[in-house]
Coordinates of C-alpha atoms and ligand atoms in Angstrom, one line a residue:
X1 CA 43.4 -41.1 34.9
X2 CA 41.6 -41.7 31.6
X3 CA 43.5 -41.5 28.3
X4 CA 40.9 -39.4 26.9
X5 CA 38.5 -37.2 28.9
X6 CA 36.5 -34.0 28.4
X7 CA 38.1 -30.5 28.4
X8 CA 37.9 -29.1 31.9
X9 CA 35.1 -26.6 31.8
X10 CA 36.4 -24.9 35.0
X11 CA 39.4 -23.9 32.9
X12 CA 37.8 -23.0 29.7
X13 CA 34.2 -21.8 29.2
X14 CA 31.7 -24.4 27.9
X15 CA 30.6 -22.2 25.0
X16 CA 34.1 -22.1 23.6
X17 CA 35.9 -24.5 21.3
X18 CA 34.8 -26.9 18.5
X19 CA 31.7 -28.9 19.5
X20 CA 32.3 -32.5 20.2
X21 CA 30.1 -34.7 22.5
X22 CA 30.6 -33.5 26.1
X23 CA 33.8 -31.7 25.0
X24 CA 35.6 -35.0 24.5
X25 CA 38.6 -35.0 22.1
X26 CA 37.8 -35.8 18.5
X27 CA 40.2 -38.7 17.9
X28 CA 39.6 -41.5 15.4
X29 CA 41.3 -44.1 17.6
X30 CA 40.4 -47.5 19.0
X31 CA 43.3 -47.5 21.4
X32 CA 43.0 -46.8 25.1
X33 CA 39.3 -46.2 25.0
X34 CA 36.3 -47.9 26.5
X35 CA 33.6 -46.1 24.5
X36 CA 33.3 -44.0 21.4
X37 CA 30.6 -41.5 20.6
X38 CA 29.7 -41.8 16.9
X39 CA 27.3 -39.8 14.8
X40 CA 25.1 -41.5 12.1
X41 CA 23.7 -38.5 10.2
X42 CA 21.2 -40.3 8.0
X43 CA 17.5 -39.8 7.6
X44 CA 16.6 -41.5 4.2
X45 CA 14.8 -44.2 6.2
X46 CA 12.2 -41.8 7.6
X47 CA 8.6 -42.2 6.4
X48 CA 7.2 -38.9 7.7
X49 CA 9.2 -35.9 8.8
X50 CA 12.9 -35.7 7.9
X51 CA 15.8 -33.9 9.5
X52 CA 17.3 -36.5 11.8
X53 CA 20.5 -36.2 9.7
X54 CA 21.1 -33.1 11.8
X55 CA 20.6 -35.0 15.1
X56 CA 24.3 -35.7 15.9
X57 CA 25.3 -32.1 15.4
X58 CA 22.4 -30.9 17.7
X59 CA 23.3 -33.4 20.4
X60 CA 26.9 -32.4 20.3
X61 CA 26.1 -28.7 20.6
X62 CA 23.9 -29.0 23.7
X63 CA 26.2 -31.7 25.3
X64 CA 28.7 -29.0 26.2
X65 CA 26.6 -28.6 29.3
X66 CA 27.3 -32.1 30.6
X67 CA 29.6 -32.5 33.6
X68 CA 31.7 -35.6 34.4
X69 CA 30.2 -36.6 37.7
X70 CA 26.8 -38.5 37.5
X71 CA 25.2 -37.7 40.8
X72 CA 22.2 -40.0 40.4
X73 CA 24.5 -43.0 39.8
X74 CA 27.2 -41.8 42.0
X75 CA 30.0 -42.3 39.5
X76 CA 32.7 -39.9 38.2
X77 CA 32.8 -41.2 34.7
X78 CA 36.4 -40.6 33.8
X79 CA 37.8 -42.1 37.0
X80 CA 36.8 -45.4 35.4
X81 CA 36.7 -45.0 31.7
X82 CA 38.1 -43.3 28.7
X83 CA 36.3 -42.3 25.5
X84 CA 36.4 -40.1 22.4
X85 CA 34.1 -38.4 20.0
X86 CA 34.9 -40.5 16.9
X87 CA 33.1 -38.2 14.5
X88 CA 30.4 -39.4 12.1
X89 CA 30.1 -42.6 10.1
X90 CA 30.0 -42.3 6.3
X91 CA 26.5 -42.3 4.6
X92 CA 25.1 -41.6 1.2
X93 CA 22.0 -39.4 1.5
X94 CA 19.1 -40.9 -0.5
X95 CA 20.7 -44.4 -0.8
X96 CA 19.7 -46.6 2.1
X97 CA 21.4 -49.9 1.2
X98 CA 24.7 -48.1 0.3
X99 CA 24.6 -46.3 3.6
X100 CA 23.9 -49.5 5.5
X101 CA 27.0 -51.1 4.0
X102 CA 29.2 -48.1 4.9
X103 CA 27.8 -47.8 8.4
X104 CA 28.4 -51.5 9.1
X105 CA 31.9 -51.5 7.6
X106 CA 33.1 -48.4 9.4
X107 CA 31.6 -49.4 12.7
X108 CA 32.9 -53.0 12.8
X109 CA 36.6 -52.2 13.4
X110 CA 35.7 -50.3 16.6
X111 CA 33.4 -53.1 17.9
X112 CA 36.0 -55.7 16.9
X113 CA 38.6 -54.1 19.2
X114 CA 36.3 -54.1 22.2
X115 CA 35.1 -50.5 22.1
X116 CA 31.5 -49.9 23.1
X117 CA 29.8 -47.6 20.6
X118 CA 27.3 -45.0 21.6
X119 CA 25.7 -44.0 18.4
X120 CA 23.7 -40.8 17.7
X121 CA 21.1 -41.0 15.0
X122 CA 19.8 -40.5 12.4
X123 CA 16.5 -42.1 11.9
X124 CA 15.8 -45.6 13.4
X125 CA 16.8 -47.4 10.2
X126 CA 20.4 -46.9 11.2
X127 CA 20.1 -49.4 14.0
X128 CA 20.0 -52.3 11.5
X129 CA 23.5 -51.8 10.1
X130 CA 24.7 -51.1 13.7
X131 CA 23.3 -54.4 14.8
X132 CA 24.9 -56.1 11.9
X133 CA 28.3 -54.8 13.0
X134 CA 27.9 -55.5 16.7
X135 CA 26.4 -59.0 16.1
X136 CA 29.2 -59.9 13.7
X137 CA 31.5 -59.5 16.7
X138 CA 29.3 -60.8 19.6
X139 CA 26.7 -63.0 18.0
X140 CA 23.0 -62.5 18.3
X141 CA 22.1 -59.8 20.8
X142 CA 19.4 -59.1 23.3
X143 CA 17.6 -55.9 22.4
X144 CA 16.2 -53.4 24.8
X145 CA 14.1 -51.0 22.6
X146 CA 12.5 -47.8 24.0
X147 CA 10.2 -46.5 21.4
X148 CA 6.5 -45.6 20.9
X149 CA 6.5 -47.9 17.8
X150 CA 7.7 -51.5 17.4
X151 CA 9.4 -50.9 14.0
X152 CA 8.5 -54.4 13.0
X153 CA 6.6 -53.8 9.8
X154 CA 7.3 -56.2 7.0
X155 CA 7.5 -53.4 4.4
X156 CA 6.5 -49.9 3.6
X157 CA 5.6 -48.9 0.0
X158 CA 6.8 -52.3 -1.0
X159 CA 10.3 -51.6 0.3
X160 CA 12.1 -53.7 2.9
X161 CA 14.4 -51.0 4.5
X162 CA 13.2 -48.0 6.4
X163 CA 12.8 -46.9 10.0
X164 CA 9.6 -48.9 10.4
X165 CA 11.1 -52.3 9.5
X166 CA 14.4 -52.3 11.4
X167 CA 13.6 -54.9 14.0
X168 CA 11.8 -57.4 11.8
X169 CA 14.8 -57.4 9.5
X170 CA 17.1 -57.7 12.5
X171 CA 15.2 -60.9 13.6
X172 CA 15.2 -62.3 10.1
X173 CA 18.9 -61.7 9.7
X174 CA 19.6 -63.6 13.0
X175 CA 21.0 -60.5 14.7
X176 CA 18.6 -60.4 17.6
X177 CA 18.1 -62.9 20.4
X178 CA 14.3 -62.5 20.5
X179 CA 13.6 -64.5 23.7
X180 CA 15.9 -62.1 25.6
X181 CA 14.6 -58.9 23.9
X182 CA 12.0 -56.4 25.0
X183 CA 10.2 -53.4 23.4
X184 CA 8.8 -50.8 25.7
X185 CA 6.6 -47.8 25.2
X186 CA 4.4 -48.7 22.3
X187 CA 1.3 -46.4 22.0
X188 CA -0.8 -44.4 19.6
X189 CA -3.1 -45.3 16.8
X190 CA -2.3 -48.4 14.7
X191 CA -3.2 -49.5 11.1
X192 CA -4.7 -52.6 12.7
X193 CA -4.5 -54.9 15.8
X194 CA -1.9 -56.9 14.0
X195 CA 0.7 -54.1 14.3
X196 CA 1.4 -55.0 17.9
X197 CA 0.7 -58.7 17.4
X198 CA 3.4 -58.9 14.7
X199 CA 6.1 -57.9 17.2
X200 CA 4.9 -60.4 19.7
X201 CA 4.7 -63.2 17.1
X202 CA 8.3 -62.4 16.1
X203 CA 9.1 -63.3 19.7
X204 CA 9.6 -59.9 21.4
X205 CA 8.1 -59.1 24.8
X206 CA 6.1 -55.9 24.2
X207 CA 5.2 -53.6 27.0
X208 CA 2.9 -50.7 25.9
X209 CA 3.0 -47.3 27.4
X210 CA -0.3 -47.9 29.1
X211 CA 0.8 -51.2 30.7
X212 CA 4.2 -49.7 31.6
X213 CA 2.6 -46.7 33.3
X214 CA 0.3 -49.0 35.2
X215 CA 3.3 -51.2 36.3
X216 CA 5.4 -48.2 37.4
X217 CA 9.0 -47.5 36.7
X218 CA 10.5 -49.9 39.3
X219 CA 8.5 -52.9 38.0
X220 CA 9.3 -51.9 34.4
X221 CA 13.0 -52.0 35.2
X222 CA 12.6 -55.4 36.9
X223 CA 10.8 -56.8 33.8
X224 CA 13.5 -55.5 31.4
X225 CA 16.4 -56.9 33.6
X226 CA 14.6 -60.2 34.0
X227 CA 14.1 -60.5 30.2
X228 CA 17.7 -59.7 29.3
X229 CA 19.4 -61.6 32.1
X230 CA 23.1 -62.1 31.4
X231 CA 22.8 -61.9 27.6
X232 CA 24.9 -59.5 25.6
X233 CA 22.6 -56.5 25.0
X234 CA 22.2 -53.6 22.7
X235 CA 20.1 -50.7 23.9
X236 CA 18.2 -48.7 21.3
X237 CA 16.5 -45.5 22.4
X238 CA 14.0 -43.9 20.0
X239 CA 13.5 -40.4 21.4
X240 CA 9.7 -40.6 20.5
X241 CA 9.5 -43.0 23.5
X242 CA 9.2 -39.8 25.6
X243 CA 6.0 -37.8 25.5
X244 CA 6.1 -34.9 22.9
X245 CA 5.6 -32.4 25.7
X246 CA 9.2 -33.3 26.7
X247 CA 10.5 -34.4 23.3
X248 CA 8.8 -32.5 20.5
X249 CA 11.7 -32.6 18.1
X250 CA 11.1 -36.0 16.5
X251 CA 9.6 -37.4 13.4
X252 CA 6.6 -39.5 14.4
X253 CA 5.2 -38.0 17.6
X254 CA 2.8 -40.0 19.8
X255 CA 1.1 -38.4 22.8
X256 CA 0.6 -40.1 26.1
X257 CA 4.2 -41.1 26.7
X258 CA 6.7 -41.2 29.6
X259 CA 8.3 -38.1 31.0
X260 CA 12.0 -37.3 30.6
X261 CA 12.5 -37.9 34.3
X262 CA 11.0 -41.4 33.9
X263 CA 13.1 -42.1 30.8
X264 CA 16.3 -41.3 32.7
X265 CA 15.2 -43.5 35.6
X266 CA 14.6 -46.4 33.3
X267 CA 18.0 -46.1 31.6
X268 CA 19.8 -45.8 34.9
X269 CA 17.9 -48.9 36.1
X270 CA 19.8 -51.0 33.5
X271 CA 23.1 -50.8 35.5
X272 CA 25.1 -54.1 35.5
X273 CA 23.8 -55.5 32.2
X274 CA 26.3 -56.9 29.7
X275 CA 26.3 -54.0 27.2
X276 CA 27.7 -54.2 23.7
X277 CA 26.3 -50.9 22.3
X278 CA 23.8 -48.2 22.5
X279 CA 22.1 -45.7 20.3
X280 CA 19.7 -42.8 20.6
X281 CA 17.8 -42.0 17.4
X282 CA 15.1 -39.9 15.8
X283 CA 16.0 -36.5 17.0
X284 CA 14.9 -33.9 14.5
X285 CA 16.4 -30.5 15.4
X286 CA 14.2 -28.5 13.0
X287 CA 11.2 -29.4 15.2
X288 CA 13.1 -28.9 18.4
X289 CA 12.3 -25.6 20.0
X290 CA 14.7 -24.5 22.7
X291 CA 16.9 -27.6 22.3
X292 CA 14.6 -29.5 24.7
X293 CA 14.8 -32.8 22.8
X294 CA 18.5 -32.5 21.9
X295 CA 19.2 -31.9 25.6
X296 CA 17.2 -35.1 26.5
X297 CA 19.0 -37.1 23.8
X298 CA 22.4 -35.8 25.1
X299 CA 21.5 -36.8 28.6
X300 CA 20.4 -40.3 27.5
X301 CA 23.8 -40.7 25.8
X302 CA 25.4 -39.4 29.0
X303 CA 23.5 -42.1 31.1
X304 CA 24.8 -44.7 28.6
X305 CA 28.4 -43.6 29.2
X306 CA 27.7 -43.6 33.0
X307 CA 26.4 -47.2 32.8
X308 CA 29.7 -48.2 31.2
X309 CA 31.6 -46.4 33.9
X310 CA 29.4 -47.9 36.6
X311 CA 30.2 -51.4 35.4
X312 CA 33.9 -50.7 35.5
X313 CA 33.6 -49.2 39.0
X314 CA 31.8 -52.3 40.2
X315 CA 34.6 -54.5 38.7
X316 CA 37.3 -52.3 40.2
X317 CA 35.5 -52.5 43.6
X318 CA 35.3 -56.3 43.5
X319 CA 39.1 -56.7 43.0
Ligands
MN1 MN1 11.7 -46.3 16.2
MN2 MN1 9.3 -44.4 17.2

């Protein structure tokens, strides 16, 4: 029996109650839990559309539909793990470096006590302070980044911190084990050829959407697993990885992407890796008709929890 698990939706209707992720209890604890769902409602790092500050709220709202048995992975999550909705981290709207400090400082105690965070963005700038907190505990991390952009610009408007520079800063700060890291899904128009080359020269393996679609999902999964190996890994999922036909509610849309079904297959394919943290970012509810994108983001987070449960199930089975 898990210490903390969702409210039983066969006992109380899913549309009732205060909205937490998956109807998990909102408890600010680090005791007796394997994972914590944590909102990061910050969008000052966005360079085009804004509104990702409302992402966590939208994901929580639609997540009331999620049920505890993951049929695709054959795991009943709360037979193997316990988790809470920790609430949101503190941020200062309009002030990126202040917010980064607060995000890192408030996330670190959870990570330090062995809790695996599943963070709901926010724009993609929030991944930098997340990586700072997680790497402070675990050392440099392998990164699996699903995104239509590499987010490895050096600067934007002469500024070092925004959602397009996250992973260059992460490499410079020694947070990322580049030779174990991979970026998947890049596409769309660029400022120049150097945009993609920059990520490669930082040391990332980069698989574009065109190459990934050519390879097929199974080969793509194989490449990611091969690259990461046994390294401690952080998975960052920018929802614009998915085609805007399936994920219109985001800030910097790029057509020609993967389907939501393919995205879920890819995430499920990561089972068994040595996870230290996850995030799903760049959901903009104001552009999200019918909660399509929020539903996808909630399901991506659900697959992340399932991967944690699956790992514990394998360990339990081996004993
Ligand atoms: Mn991104
Ligand atoms: Mn992106």
